[in-house]
Amino acid sequence: MFLPLSVIPLLRIIIIIIIVFLLWLCGWVLGVIAALVILNKPKR
């Protein structure tokens, strides 16, 4: 069950890309929600 050594760095790069993408997606979604909340606040 051992992977070839040449596959391990590639696997690590893919995992890092997935993690960064998920974090970016979370930040983007939260940013959009925050912007909508701020824009839709009733003016006093």
PDB file of C-alpha atoms in Angstrom:
ATOM      1  CA  MET A   1       0.000   0.000   0.000  1.00  0.00           C
ATOM      2  CA  PHE A   2       2.974   2.338  -0.406  1.00  0.00           C
ATOM      3  CA  LEU A   3       2.670   5.071  -3.011  1.00  0.00           C
ATOM      4  CA  PRO A   4       5.588   5.733  -5.339  1.00  0.00           C
ATOM      5  CA  LEU A   5       7.759   8.545  -3.948  1.00  0.00           C
ATOM      6  CA  SER A   6       7.115  10.709  -7.025  1.00  0.00           C
ATOM      7  CA  VAL A   7       3.368  10.774  -6.277  1.00  0.00           C
ATOM      8  CA  ILE A   8       3.650  12.090  -2.692  1.00  0.00           C
ATOM      9  CA  PRO A   9       4.692  15.719  -3.512  1.00  0.00           C
ATOM     10  CA  LEU A  10       1.965  15.879  -6.173  1.00  0.00           C
ATOM     11  CA  LEU A  11      -0.598  14.622  -3.666  1.00  0.00           C
ATOM     12  CA  ARG A  12       0.538  17.242  -1.135  1.00  0.00           C
ATOM     13  CA  ILE A  13       0.190  20.016  -3.754  1.00  0.00           C
ATOM     14  CA  ILE A  14      -3.321  18.834  -4.656  1.00  0.00           C
ATOM     15  CA  ILE A  15      -4.364  18.743  -0.977  1.00  0.00           C
ATOM     16  CA  ILE A  16      -2.969  22.264  -0.407  1.00  0.00           C
ATOM     17  CA  ILE A  17      -4.825  23.563  -3.486  1.00  0.00           C
ATOM     18  CA  ILE A  18      -8.093  22.012  -2.240  1.00  0.00           C
ATOM     19  CA  ILE A  19      -7.654  23.500   1.263  1.00  0.00           C
ATOM     20  CA  VAL A  20      -6.832  26.960  -0.127  1.00  0.00           C
ATOM     21  CA  PHE A  21      -9.827  26.773  -2.483  1.00  0.00           C
ATOM     22  CA  LEU A  22     -12.179  25.818   0.364  1.00  0.00           C
ATOM     23  CA  LEU A  23     -10.858  28.621   2.595  1.00  0.00           C
ATOM     24  CA  TRP A  24     -11.186  31.100  -0.301  1.00  0.00           C
ATOM     25  CA  LEU A  25     -14.735  29.905  -0.962  1.00  0.00           C
ATOM     26  CA  CYS A  26     -15.691  30.302   2.725  1.00  0.00           C
ATOM     27  CA  GLY A  27     -14.225  33.814   2.788  1.00  0.00           C
ATOM     28  CA  TRP A  28     -16.005  34.740  -0.435  1.00  0.00           C
ATOM     29  CA  VAL A  29     -19.385  33.461   0.793  1.00  0.00           C
ATOM     30  CA  LEU A  30     -19.015  35.221   4.166  1.00  0.00           C
ATOM     31  CA  GLY A  31     -17.965  38.410   2.379  1.00  0.00           C
ATOM     32  CA  VAL A  32     -21.021  38.312   0.113  1.00  0.00           C
ATOM     33  CA  ILE A  33     -23.346  37.678   3.074  1.00  0.00           C
ATOM     34  CA  ALA A  34     -21.752  40.521   5.058  1.00  0.00           C
ATOM     35  CA  ALA A  35     -22.042  42.877   2.079  1.00  0.00           C
ATOM     36  CA  LEU A  36     -25.726  42.000   1.604  1.00  0.00           C
ATOM     37  CA  VAL A  37     -26.452  42.512   5.314  1.00  0.00           C
ATOM     38  CA  ILE A  38     -24.654  45.885   5.330  1.00  0.00           C
ATOM     39  CA  LEU A  39     -26.378  47.027   2.125  1.00  0.00           C
ATOM     40  CA  ASN A  40     -29.848  45.918   3.289  1.00  0.00           C
ATOM     41  CA  LYS A  41     -29.681  47.618   6.693  1.00  0.00           C
ATOM     42  CA  PRO A  42     -32.667  49.936   7.067  1.00  0.00           C
ATOM     43  CA  LYS A  43     -31.599  53.561   7.140  1.00  0.00           C
ATOM     44  CA  ARG A  44     -32.464  55.393  10.347  1.00  0.00           C
TER      45      ARG A  44
END
